[in-house]
């Protein structure tokens, strides 16, 4: 259990001013990890690489990949033991060739994350992250300061500078962290991180009645751009359009965690007077992508090498055909993840030629798999991100099914040590986010998969929770 988890009960009971102070203190801590005196040079180098042609990118990635694979096989316990077993069995496959390595699942990393750390680094000196993405299964990773700053230099270059903004501009984050108690029914529904010029707004409280308060908070803090879950920021924009609210004019809205649909782009642009740009990334930092001004989602070759494999075999999918995204991170040398299956599907076009934006970077197309159902509350909120409910609990897998507006079923695969107190923690965590709902926890050997064999972390059978096919504010 990390420090943040230990302090959360105290944070929830603190008054708003103390939460603001805590947010700023934690924001300063994060900034010290993410940015340093080298940041501007790293950003400049990232922009310079964008002029490279496809052949130069291939050479760059091949060299870094071969070095990382050799290093991982020698210094990372999990991989070293794997190769020792294979050599003992007579396997002479070359370590430097990526195809020699097996596909790595999230479950394997979740089960023994420390085994993926280099044997010459101290865990206490690293930054710990826990996430479950859209899989419902928490995964713990670590980064050193060099990895953190390399990753955030790329995000600065391509999730901000591409759109004419910087980290020094006031910005809003609309996400699923419980920054204020979920049962709170009066503003503020956000916390201001002065150190990072960030207004973190809780999507747990987003409903029509609260929309004016959210928009006023953005205006009062001088927000210039926003980074948000696609469904959450589109919902806020929809309320603004439908109710004629005065939303602040922004330079850009960058969306994450879900594909960005055409109607979401339209309503975001209508409300905030700016383009909406899609991004792609994950806590494991094995891949990243950002959308250029011509609507192309460009992969970041420096972040990781992305393979597209067939759904029924660990073999390459046909060129341009969607398949499982399997990524080998190139930034994190203290915890390298080789051929890591991220849980998304998509296609990669590596040789499309130079884009109209002037960049010759691979393109991520037909992106699927990051969209989950929204849970719907009795007061009209739509809650997307409930995975933190399961963090630091002895759980292999969990799926939340909304059977009725006031009834949830949690299909849960317990790990060793799971007991009644953990079952209560799950129910209480969901009620904090959704209100007075009935929660039934079902302990299973495995969570049921869909017809296509894919895992869904959230399933809603409540009609209002479905994603509209067209702009809902124009529906008859």
GROMACS .gro file of C-alpha atoms in nm:
model
  476
    1UNK     CA    1   0.000   0.000   0.000
    2UNK     CA    2   0.147   0.335  -0.103
    3UNK     CA    3   0.151   0.668   0.081
    4UNK     CA    4  -0.129   0.812  -0.127
    5UNK     CA    5  -0.358   0.522  -0.037
    6UNK     CA    6  -0.275   0.553   0.333
    7UNK     CA    7  -0.348   0.926   0.341
    8UNK     CA    8  -0.672   0.919   0.140
    9UNK     CA    9  -0.905   0.866   0.442
   10UNK     CA   10  -0.755   1.177   0.608
   11UNK     CA   11  -0.771   1.374   0.283
   12UNK     CA   12  -1.141   1.292   0.234
   13UNK     CA   13  -1.229   1.439   0.575
   14UNK     CA   14  -1.023   1.756   0.528
   15UNK     CA   15  -1.191   2.091   0.452
   16UNK     CA   16  -1.163   2.234   0.100
   17UNK     CA   17  -0.875   2.472   0.182
   18UNK     CA   18  -0.662   2.193   0.323
   19UNK     CA   19  -0.739   1.975   0.022
   20UNK     CA   20  -0.618   2.261  -0.200
   21UNK     CA   21  -0.296   2.281   0.001
   22UNK     CA   22  -0.252   1.905  -0.017
   23UNK     CA   23  -0.314   1.912  -0.393
   24UNK     CA   24  -0.048   2.177  -0.441
   25UNK     CA   25   0.206   1.998  -0.221
   26UNK     CA   26   0.149   1.671  -0.407
   27UNK     CA   27   0.155   1.861  -0.737
   28UNK     CA   28   0.497   2.006  -0.653
   29UNK     CA   29   0.621   1.656  -0.571
   30UNK     CA   30   0.494   1.524  -0.905
   31UNK     CA   31   0.648   1.815  -1.095
   32UNK     CA   32   0.988   1.746  -0.938
   33UNK     CA   33   0.973   1.397  -1.086
   34UNK     CA   34   0.828   1.494  -1.422
   35UNK     CA   35   1.024   1.805  -1.514
   36UNK     CA   36   1.379   1.929  -1.467
   37UNK     CA   37   1.646   2.153  -1.621
   38UNK     CA   38   1.673   1.912  -1.915
   39UNK     CA   39   1.304   1.929  -2.007
   40UNK     CA   40   1.324   2.205  -2.270
   41UNK     CA   41   1.618   2.035  -2.441
   42UNK     CA   42   1.425   1.704  -2.447
   43UNK     CA   43   1.122   1.879  -2.595
   44UNK     CA   44   1.336   2.041  -2.865
   45UNK     CA   45   1.495   1.705  -2.949
   46UNK     CA   46   1.151   1.542  -2.976
   47UNK     CA   47   1.038   1.811  -3.222
   48UNK     CA   48   1.360   1.775  -3.425
   49UNK     CA   49   1.301   1.400  -3.464
   50UNK     CA   50   0.959   1.467  -3.614
   51UNK     CA   51   1.131   1.572  -3.938
   52UNK     CA   52   1.292   1.227  -3.981
   53UNK     CA   53   1.183   0.997  -4.261
   54UNK     CA   54   1.053   0.643  -4.202
   55UNK     CA   55   1.391   0.479  -4.266
   56UNK     CA   56   1.567   0.692  -4.006
   57UNK     CA   57   1.293   0.611  -3.754
   58UNK     CA   58   1.333   0.239  -3.824
   59UNK     CA   59   1.708   0.258  -3.767
   60UNK     CA   60   1.662   0.454  -3.444
   61UNK     CA   61   1.406   0.208  -3.304
   62UNK     CA   62   1.602  -0.102  -3.411
   63UNK     CA   63   1.916   0.014  -3.235
   64UNK     CA   64   1.738   0.102  -2.910
   65UNK     CA   65   1.532  -0.215  -2.920
   66UNK     CA   66   1.831  -0.447  -2.960
   67UNK     CA   67   2.013  -0.277  -2.671
   68UNK     CA   68   1.706  -0.297  -2.446
   69UNK     CA   69   1.650  -0.667  -2.520
   70UNK     CA   70   2.009  -0.761  -2.444
   71UNK     CA   71   2.001  -0.559  -2.123
   72UNK     CA   72   1.669  -0.704  -2.008
   73UNK     CA   73   1.782  -1.063  -2.069
   74UNK     CA   74   2.090  -1.002  -1.854
   75UNK     CA   75   1.968  -0.774  -1.573
   76UNK     CA   76   1.592  -0.834  -1.524
   77UNK     CA   77   1.517  -1.141  -1.308
   78UNK     CA   78   1.199  -1.246  -1.490
   79UNK     CA   79   1.360  -1.238  -1.832
   80UNK     CA   80   1.697  -1.373  -1.719
   81UNK     CA   81   1.534  -1.682  -1.566
   82UNK     CA   82   1.316  -1.729  -1.874
   83UNK     CA   83   1.620  -1.728  -2.104
   84UNK     CA   84   1.817  -1.958  -1.874
   85UNK     CA   85   1.534  -2.212  -1.890
   86UNK     CA   86   1.511  -2.181  -2.266
   87UNK     CA   87   1.887  -2.220  -2.315
   88UNK     CA   88   1.888  -2.525  -2.085
   89UNK     CA   89   1.618  -2.675  -2.307
   90UNK     CA   90   1.833  -2.620  -2.618
   91UNK     CA   91   1.664  -2.304  -2.746
   92UNK     CA   92   1.918  -2.100  -2.944
   93UNK     CA   93   1.683  -1.815  -3.044
   94UNK     CA   94   1.867  -1.481  -3.066
   95UNK     CA   95   1.790  -1.249  -2.775
   96UNK     CA   96   1.823  -0.940  -2.996
   97UNK     CA   97   1.530  -1.043  -3.218
   98UNK     CA   98   1.195  -0.936  -3.081
   99UNK     CA   99   1.013  -1.231  -3.239
  100UNK     CA  100   1.215  -1.461  -3.010
  101UNK     CA  101   1.032  -1.320  -2.708
  102UNK     CA  102   0.689  -1.440  -2.592
  103UNK     CA  103   0.390  -1.209  -2.554
  104UNK     CA  104   0.365  -1.074  -2.199
  105UNK     CA  105   0.022  -1.043  -2.037
  106UNK     CA  106  -0.095  -0.790  -1.781
  107UNK     CA  107  -0.176  -1.079  -1.548
  108UNK     CA  108   0.187  -1.191  -1.548
  109UNK     CA  109   0.309  -0.842  -1.457
  110UNK     CA  110   0.033  -0.799  -1.199
  111UNK     CA  111   0.127  -1.127  -1.031
  112UNK     CA  112   0.497  -1.047  -0.978
  113UNK     CA  113   0.577  -0.686  -1.072
  114UNK     CA  114   0.904  -0.677  -0.876
  115UNK     CA  115   1.044  -0.953  -1.100
  116UNK     CA  116   1.046  -0.706  -1.389
  117UNK     CA  117   1.270  -0.457  -1.209
  118UNK     CA  118   1.641  -0.447  -1.292
  119UNK     CA  119   1.845  -0.622  -1.027
  120UNK     CA  120   2.079  -0.322  -0.981
  121UNK     CA  121   1.815  -0.061  -0.886
  122UNK     CA  122   1.658   0.004  -0.548
  123UNK     CA  123   1.280   0.005  -0.548
  124UNK     CA  124   1.272   0.279  -0.284
  125UNK     CA  125   1.441   0.520  -0.527
  126UNK     CA  126   1.171   0.478  -0.792
  127UNK     CA  127   0.829   0.627  -0.857
  128UNK     CA  128   0.547   0.375  -0.814
  129UNK     CA  129   0.234   0.380  -1.028
  130UNK     CA  130  -0.075   0.163  -1.002
  131UNK     CA  131  -0.331   0.144  -1.277
  132UNK     CA  132  -0.578  -0.099  -1.424
  133UNK     CA  133  -0.661   0.081  -1.745
  134UNK     CA  134  -0.964  -0.077  -1.907
  135UNK     CA  135  -0.884  -0.431  -1.794
  136UNK     CA  136  -1.017  -0.413  -1.439
  137UNK     CA  137  -0.693  -0.567  -1.312
  138UNK     CA  138  -0.455  -0.338  -1.120
  139UNK     CA  139  -0.098  -0.334  -1.250
  140UNK     CA  140   0.195  -0.184  -1.058
  141UNK     CA  141   0.493  -0.035  -1.239
  142UNK     CA  142   0.794   0.174  -1.139
  143UNK     CA  143   0.992   0.445  -1.317
  144UNK     CA  144   1.312   0.627  -1.239
  145UNK     CA  145   1.344   1.003  -1.278
  146UNK     CA  146   1.504   0.977  -1.622
  147UNK     CA  147   1.209   0.773  -1.751
  148UNK     CA  148   0.956   1.011  -1.597
  149UNK     CA  149   1.120   1.316  -1.752
  150UNK     CA  150   1.162   1.152  -2.092
  151UNK     CA  151   0.793   1.056  -2.099
  152UNK     CA  152   0.668   1.395  -1.982
  153UNK     CA  153   0.892   1.574  -2.230
  154UNK     CA  154   0.713   1.381  -2.504
  155UNK     CA  155   0.373   1.470  -2.359
  156UNK     CA  156   0.480   1.833  -2.336
  157UNK     CA  157   0.599   1.829  -2.697
  158UNK     CA  158   0.305   1.640  -2.847
  159UNK     CA  159   0.008   1.669  -2.611
  160UNK     CA  160   0.063   2.043  -2.562
  161UNK     CA  161   0.311   2.219  -2.793
  162UNK     CA  162   0.147   2.072  -3.104
  163UNK     CA  163  -0.162   2.268  -3.002
  164UNK     CA  164   0.004   2.593  -2.898
  165UNK     CA  165  -0.010   2.545  -2.521
  166UNK     CA  166   0.247   2.458  -2.253
  167UNK     CA  167   0.251   2.311  -1.904
  168UNK     CA  168   0.289   2.666  -1.772
  169UNK     CA  169  -0.061   2.754  -1.894
  170UNK     CA  170  -0.349   2.695  -1.655
  171UNK     CA  171  -0.521   2.371  -1.750
  172UNK     CA  172  -0.804   2.150  -1.636
  173UNK     CA  173  -0.808   1.774  -1.590
  174UNK     CA  174  -1.149   1.606  -1.582
  175UNK     CA  175  -1.095   1.256  -1.452
  176UNK     CA  176  -1.195   0.988  -1.206
  177UNK     CA  177  -0.973   1.052  -0.905
  178UNK     CA  178  -1.171   1.102  -0.585
  179UNK     CA  179  -1.039   1.454  -0.526
  180UNK     CA  180  -1.345   1.544  -0.317
  181UNK     CA  181  -1.578   1.309  -0.127
  182UNK     CA  182  -1.820   1.145  -0.370
  183UNK     CA  183  -2.112   1.214  -0.137
  184UNK     CA  184  -2.042   1.588  -0.146
  185UNK     CA  185  -2.332   1.769  -0.315
  186UNK     CA  186  -2.207   2.129  -0.311
  187UNK     CA  187  -1.907   2.283  -0.492
  188UNK     CA  188  -1.613   2.267  -0.506
  189UNK     CA  189  -1.601   1.943  -0.703
  190UNK     CA  190  -1.234   2.002  -0.784
  191UNK     CA  191  -0.897   2.076  -0.631
  192UNK     CA  192  -0.651   2.340  -0.752
  193UNK     CA  193  -0.290   2.232  -0.782
  194UNK     CA  194  -0.109   2.568  -0.788
  195UNK     CA  195   0.230   2.403  -0.841
  196UNK     CA  196   0.116   2.246  -1.168
  197UNK     CA  197  -0.132   2.519  -1.276
  198UNK     CA  198  -0.386   2.235  -1.277
  199UNK     CA  199  -0.755   2.236  -1.193
  200UNK     CA  200  -0.838   1.870  -1.127
  201UNK     CA  201  -1.213   1.827  -1.163
  202UNK     CA  202  -1.393   1.517  -1.043
  203UNK     CA  203  -1.611   1.349  -1.303
  204UNK     CA  204  -1.783   1.167  -1.016
  205UNK     CA  205  -1.993   1.478  -0.954
  206UNK     CA  206  -2.062   1.571  -1.314
  207UNK     CA  207  -2.434   1.619  -1.378
  208UNK     CA  208  -2.652   1.886  -1.535
  209UNK     CA  209  -2.718   2.073  -1.211
  210UNK     CA  210  -2.343   2.101  -1.139
  211UNK     CA  211  -2.231   2.201  -1.490
  212UNK     CA  212  -2.245   2.579  -1.425
  213UNK     CA  213  -2.014   2.538  -1.124
  214UNK     CA  214  -1.760   2.338  -1.328
  215UNK     CA  215  -1.756   2.595  -1.607
  216UNK     CA  216  -1.724   2.886  -1.362
  217UNK     CA  217  -1.431   2.713  -1.188
  218UNK     CA  218  -1.254   2.677  -1.523
  219UNK     CA  219  -1.314   3.045  -1.596
  220UNK     CA  220  -1.209   3.162  -1.249
  221UNK     CA  221  -0.879   2.973  -1.270
  222UNK     CA  222  -0.806   3.102  -1.621
  223UNK     CA  223  -0.801   2.755  -1.778
  224UNK     CA  224  -0.648   2.761  -2.127
  225UNK     CA  225  -0.669   2.395  -2.222
  226UNK     CA  226  -0.820   2.073  -2.087
  227UNK     CA  227  -0.717   1.709  -2.072
  228UNK     CA  228  -1.008   1.476  -2.003
  229UNK     CA  229  -1.187   1.148  -2.050
  230UNK     CA  230  -1.368   1.174  -2.383
  231UNK     CA  231  -1.712   1.090  -2.242
  232UNK     CA  232  -1.677   1.321  -1.941
  233UNK     CA  233  -1.573   1.638  -2.124
  234UNK     CA  234  -1.832   1.571  -2.395
  235UNK     CA  235  -2.097   1.540  -2.125
  236UNK     CA  236  -1.998   1.874  -1.974
  237UNK     CA  237  -1.996   2.030  -2.320
  238UNK     CA  238  -2.341   1.886  -2.394
  239UNK     CA  239  -2.487   2.041  -2.081
  240UNK     CA  240  -2.334   2.375  -2.180
  241UNK     CA  241  -2.482   2.361  -2.531
  242UNK     CA  242  -2.824   2.234  -2.430
  243UNK     CA  243  -2.866   2.479  -2.143
  244UNK     CA  244  -2.706   2.779  -2.311
  245UNK     CA  245  -2.430   2.804  -2.051
  246UNK     CA  246  -2.135   3.036  -2.099
  247UNK     CA  247  -1.841   2.796  -2.128
  248UNK     CA  248  -1.487   2.938  -2.128
  249UNK     CA  249  -1.311   2.962  -2.465
  250UNK     CA  250  -1.022   2.715  -2.472
  251UNK     CA  251  -0.736   2.660  -2.717
  252UNK     CA  252  -0.767   2.282  -2.723
  253UNK     CA  253  -0.927   1.987  -2.545
  254UNK     CA  254  -0.709   1.675  -2.547
  255UNK     CA  255  -0.903   1.356  -2.474
  256UNK     CA  256  -0.777   1.028  -2.334
  257UNK     CA  257  -0.887   0.687  -2.204
  258UNK     CA  258  -1.159   0.639  -2.468
  259UNK     CA  259  -1.191   0.679  -2.845
  260UNK     CA  260  -1.323   1.022  -2.941
  261UNK     CA  261  -1.645   0.995  -3.142
  262UNK     CA  262  -1.754   1.243  -3.411
  263UNK     CA  263  -2.044   1.378  -3.207
  264UNK     CA  264  -1.814   1.429  -2.908
  265UNK     CA  265  -1.576   1.634  -3.124
  266UNK     CA  266  -1.869   1.840  -3.246
  267UNK     CA  267  -2.017   1.922  -2.908
  268UNK     CA  268  -1.677   1.996  -2.750
  269UNK     CA  269  -1.599   2.237  -3.031
  270UNK     CA  270  -1.943   2.397  -3.002
  271UNK     CA  271  -1.913   2.448  -2.627
  272UNK     CA  272  -1.550   2.548  -2.584
  273UNK     CA  273  -1.479   2.704  -2.924
  274UNK     CA  274  -1.171   2.488  -2.987
  275UNK     CA  275  -1.067   2.163  -3.153
  276UNK     CA  276  -1.078   1.834  -2.966
  277UNK     CA  277  -0.770   1.617  -3.020
  278UNK     CA  278  -0.740   1.251  -2.932
  279UNK     CA  279  -0.441   1.105  -2.750
  280UNK     CA  280  -0.327   0.754  -2.668
  281UNK     CA  281  -0.112   0.637  -2.380
  282UNK     CA  282  -0.109   0.431  -2.065
  283UNK     CA  283   0.050   0.428  -1.721
  284UNK     CA  284   0.298   0.163  -1.831
  285UNK     CA  285   0.433   0.416  -2.086
  286UNK     CA  286   0.505   0.152  -2.351
  287UNK     CA  287   0.335   0.352  -2.626
  288UNK     CA  288   0.205   0.700  -2.691
  289UNK     CA  289   0.029   0.882  -2.971
  290UNK     CA  290  -0.116   1.223  -3.043
  291UNK     CA  291  -0.344   1.361  -3.311
  292UNK     CA  292  -0.210   1.619  -3.554
  293UNK     CA  293  -0.407   1.907  -3.700
  294UNK     CA  294  -0.506   1.688  -3.994
  295UNK     CA  295  -0.678   1.430  -3.775
  296UNK     CA  296  -0.405   1.165  -3.792
  297UNK     CA  297  -0.310   0.984  -3.470
  298UNK     CA  298   0.072   0.962  -3.485
  299UNK     CA  299   0.257   0.707  -3.274
  300UNK     CA  300   0.567   0.813  -3.080
  301UNK     CA  301   0.844   0.573  -3.190
  302UNK     CA  302   1.070   0.685  -2.902
  303UNK     CA  303   0.816   0.562  -2.645
  304UNK     CA  304   0.782   0.208  -2.771
  305UNK     CA  305   0.769  -0.036  -3.058
  306UNK     CA  306   0.410  -0.136  -3.138
  307UNK     CA  307   0.316  -0.469  -3.297
  308UNK     CA  308  -0.031  -0.567  -3.418
  309UNK     CA  309  -0.100  -0.937  -3.363
  310UNK     CA  310  -0.388  -1.156  -3.472
  311UNK     CA  311  -0.665  -1.219  -3.222
  312UNK     CA  312  -0.629  -1.597  -3.247
  313UNK     CA  313  -0.249  -1.632  -3.252
  314UNK     CA  314   0.070  -1.451  -3.153
  315UNK     CA  315   0.144  -1.379  -3.517
  316UNK     CA  316   0.139  -1.049  -3.707
  317UNK     CA  317  -0.198  -0.936  -3.835
  318UNK     CA  318  -0.227  -0.854  -4.204
  319UNK     CA  319  -0.094  -0.504  -4.283
  320UNK     CA  320  -0.353  -0.241  -4.199
  321UNK     CA  321  -0.579  -0.496  -4.029
  322UNK     CA  322  -0.683  -0.434  -3.665
  323UNK     CA  323  -0.550  -0.674  -3.406
  324UNK     CA  324  -0.411  -0.689  -3.054
  325UNK     CA  325  -0.166  -0.413  -2.971
  326UNK     CA  326   0.153  -0.555  -2.822
  327UNK     CA  327   0.411  -0.298  -2.716
  328UNK     CA  328   0.775  -0.298  -2.612
  329UNK     CA  329   0.858   0.013  -2.412
  330UNK     CA  330   1.181   0.192  -2.503
  331UNK     CA  331   1.192   0.456  -2.228
  332UNK     CA  332   1.176   0.263  -1.903
  333UNK     CA  333   1.505   0.080  -1.863
  334UNK     CA  334   1.454   0.008  -1.491
  335UNK     CA  335   1.135  -0.191  -1.561
  336UNK     CA  336   1.134  -0.295  -1.927
  337UNK     CA  337   0.814  -0.453  -2.056
  338UNK     CA  338   0.881  -0.662  -2.366
  339UNK     CA  339   0.595  -0.750  -2.602
  340UNK     CA  340   0.344  -0.635  -2.345
  341UNK     CA  341  -0.021  -0.685  -2.441
  342UNK     CA  342  -0.187  -0.357  -2.344
  343UNK     CA  343  -0.548  -0.477  -2.383
  344UNK     CA  344  -0.638  -0.257  -2.681
  345UNK     CA  345  -0.697  -0.333  -3.046
  346UNK     CA  346  -0.600  -0.124  -3.344
  347UNK     CA  347  -0.401  -0.106  -3.663
  348UNK     CA  348  -0.065   0.056  -3.735
  349UNK     CA  349   0.038   0.203  -4.069
  350UNK     CA  350   0.414   0.248  -4.068
  351UNK     CA  351   0.478   0.345  -4.431
  352UNK     CA  352   0.197   0.582  -4.522
  353UNK     CA  353   0.442   0.848  -4.628
  354UNK     CA  354   0.476   1.199  -4.495
  355UNK     CA  355   0.155   1.333  -4.344
  356UNK     CA  356   0.008   1.666  -4.454
  357UNK     CA  357   0.129   1.797  -4.116
  358UNK     CA  358   0.488   1.734  -4.233
  359UNK     CA  359   0.559   1.439  -4.002
  360UNK     CA  360   0.659   1.091  -4.117
  361UNK     CA  361   0.567   0.904  -3.800
  362UNK     CA  362   0.370   0.576  -3.784
  363UNK     CA  363  -0.007   0.609  -3.772
  364UNK     CA  364  -0.238   0.442  -3.523
  365UNK     CA  365  -0.570   0.365  -3.689
  366UNK     CA  366  -0.889   0.174  -3.611
  367UNK     CA  367  -0.822   0.212  -3.239
  368UNK     CA  368  -1.057  -0.002  -3.028
  369UNK     CA  369  -1.081  -0.137  -2.679
  370UNK     CA  370  -1.043   0.166  -2.452
  371UNK     CA  371  -1.416   0.242  -2.429
  372UNK     CA  372  -1.614   0.106  -2.137
  373UNK     CA  373  -1.977   0.153  -2.045
  374UNK     CA  374  -2.065   0.440  -1.816
  375UNK     CA  375  -2.237   0.373  -1.487
  376UNK     CA  376  -2.541   0.593  -1.433
  377UNK     CA  377  -2.646   0.742  -1.100
  378UNK     CA  378  -2.997   0.824  -0.979
  379UNK     CA  379  -2.923   1.197  -1.004
  380UNK     CA  380  -2.813   1.176  -1.366
  381UNK     CA  381  -2.435   1.153  -1.340
  382UNK     CA  382  -2.238   0.916  -1.561
  383UNK     CA  383  -1.940   0.760  -1.388
  384UNK     CA  384  -1.666   0.622  -1.611
  385UNK     CA  385  -1.369   0.546  -1.389
  386UNK     CA  386  -1.431   0.310  -1.094
  387UNK     CA  387  -1.112   0.102  -1.114
  388UNK     CA  388  -0.949   0.279  -0.812
  389UNK     CA  389  -1.208   0.099  -0.597
  390UNK     CA  390  -1.005  -0.220  -0.650
  391UNK     CA  391  -0.656  -0.077  -0.599
  392UNK     CA  392  -0.443  -0.243  -0.328
  393UNK     CA  393  -0.703  -0.517  -0.270
  394UNK     CA  394  -0.621  -0.890  -0.311
  395UNK     CA  395  -0.811  -0.927  -0.638
  396UNK     CA  396  -0.718  -1.093  -0.968
  397UNK     CA  397  -1.003  -0.952  -1.177
  398UNK     CA  398  -1.316  -0.746  -1.123
  399UNK     CA  399  -1.608  -0.644  -1.338
  400UNK     CA  400  -1.887  -0.404  -1.239
  401UNK     CA  401  -2.228  -0.476  -1.393
  402UNK     CA  402  -2.508  -0.222  -1.352
  403UNK     CA  403  -2.821  -0.435  -1.355
  404UNK     CA  404  -3.058  -0.155  -1.254
  405UNK     CA  405  -3.019   0.211  -1.168
  406UNK     CA  406  -2.982   0.126  -0.799
  407UNK     CA  407  -2.827  -0.222  -0.824
  408UNK     CA  408  -2.474  -0.330  -0.912
  409UNK     CA  409  -2.327  -0.677  -0.940
  410UNK     CA  410  -1.950  -0.710  -0.898
  411UNK     CA  411  -1.805  -1.021  -1.059
  412UNK     CA  412  -1.481  -1.071  -0.874
  413UNK     CA  413  -1.197  -1.322  -0.884
  414UNK     CA  414  -1.035  -1.309  -0.537
  415UNK     CA  415  -0.666  -1.355  -0.470
  416UNK     CA  416  -0.515  -1.511  -0.157
  417UNK     CA  417  -0.610  -1.318   0.155
  418UNK     CA  418  -0.939  -1.182   0.025
  419UNK     CA  419  -1.198  -1.163   0.301
  420UNK     CA  420  -1.526  -0.999   0.410
  421UNK     CA  421  -1.348  -0.672   0.490
  422UNK     CA  422  -1.233  -0.644   0.127
  423UNK     CA  423  -1.584  -0.720   0.005
  424UNK     CA  424  -1.713  -0.436   0.223
  425UNK     CA  425  -1.440  -0.205   0.090
  426UNK     CA  426  -1.553  -0.271  -0.268
  427UNK     CA  427  -1.918  -0.199  -0.183
  428UNK     CA  428  -1.831   0.116   0.012
  429UNK     CA  429  -1.603   0.244  -0.264
  430UNK     CA  430  -1.875   0.203  -0.526
  431UNK     CA  431  -2.134   0.373  -0.306
  432UNK     CA  432  -1.900   0.668  -0.253
  433UNK     CA  433  -1.900   0.715  -0.628
  434UNK     CA  434  -2.257   0.622  -0.718
  435UNK     CA  435  -2.467   0.697  -0.411
  436UNK     CA  436  -2.713   0.468  -0.234
  437UNK     CA  437  -2.696   0.159  -0.452
  438UNK     CA  438  -2.728  -0.209  -0.374
  439UNK     CA  439  -2.398  -0.388  -0.435
  440UNK     CA  440  -2.382  -0.764  -0.473
  441UNK     CA  441  -2.033  -0.915  -0.484
  442UNK     CA  442  -2.006  -1.249  -0.658
  443UNK     CA  443  -1.685  -1.445  -0.607
  444UNK     CA  444  -1.599  -1.636  -0.923
  445UNK     CA  445  -1.319  -1.844  -1.068
  446UNK     CA  446  -1.315  -1.621  -1.376
  447UNK     CA  447  -1.506  -1.318  -1.500
  448UNK     CA  448  -1.733  -1.395  -1.797
  449UNK     CA  449  -1.604  -1.271  -2.130
  450UNK     CA  450  -1.810  -1.125  -2.413
  451UNK     CA  451  -1.896  -1.306  -2.737
  452UNK     CA  452  -1.566  -1.189  -2.889
  453UNK     CA  453  -1.368  -1.314  -2.590
  454UNK     CA  454  -1.286  -0.963  -2.470
  455UNK     CA  455  -1.294  -0.855  -2.108
  456UNK     CA  456  -1.516  -0.561  -2.015
  457UNK     CA  457  -1.441  -0.392  -1.684
  458UNK     CA  458  -1.778  -0.214  -1.675
  459UNK     CA  459  -2.110  -0.328  -1.822
  460UNK     CA  460  -2.425  -0.119  -1.794
  461UNK     CA  461  -2.775  -0.244  -1.872
  462UNK     CA  462  -2.926   0.094  -1.790
  463UNK     CA  463  -3.043   0.257  -2.113
  464UNK     CA  464  -2.925   0.605  -2.017
  465UNK     CA  465  -2.571   0.473  -1.982
  466UNK     CA  466  -2.532   0.388  -2.350
  467UNK     CA  467  -2.328   0.611  -2.577
  468UNK     CA  468  -2.545   0.809  -2.824
  469UNK     CA  469  -2.490   0.751  -3.193
  470UNK     CA  470  -2.541   1.116  -3.286
  471UNK     CA  471  -2.545   1.459  -3.127
  472UNK     CA  472  -2.806   1.415  -2.850
  473UNK     CA  473  -2.883   1.785  -2.824
  474UNK     CA  474  -3.034   1.781  -3.176
  475UNK     CA  475  -3.244   1.468  -3.129
  476UNK     CA  476  -3.618   1.512  -3.180
   0.00000   0.00000   0.00000
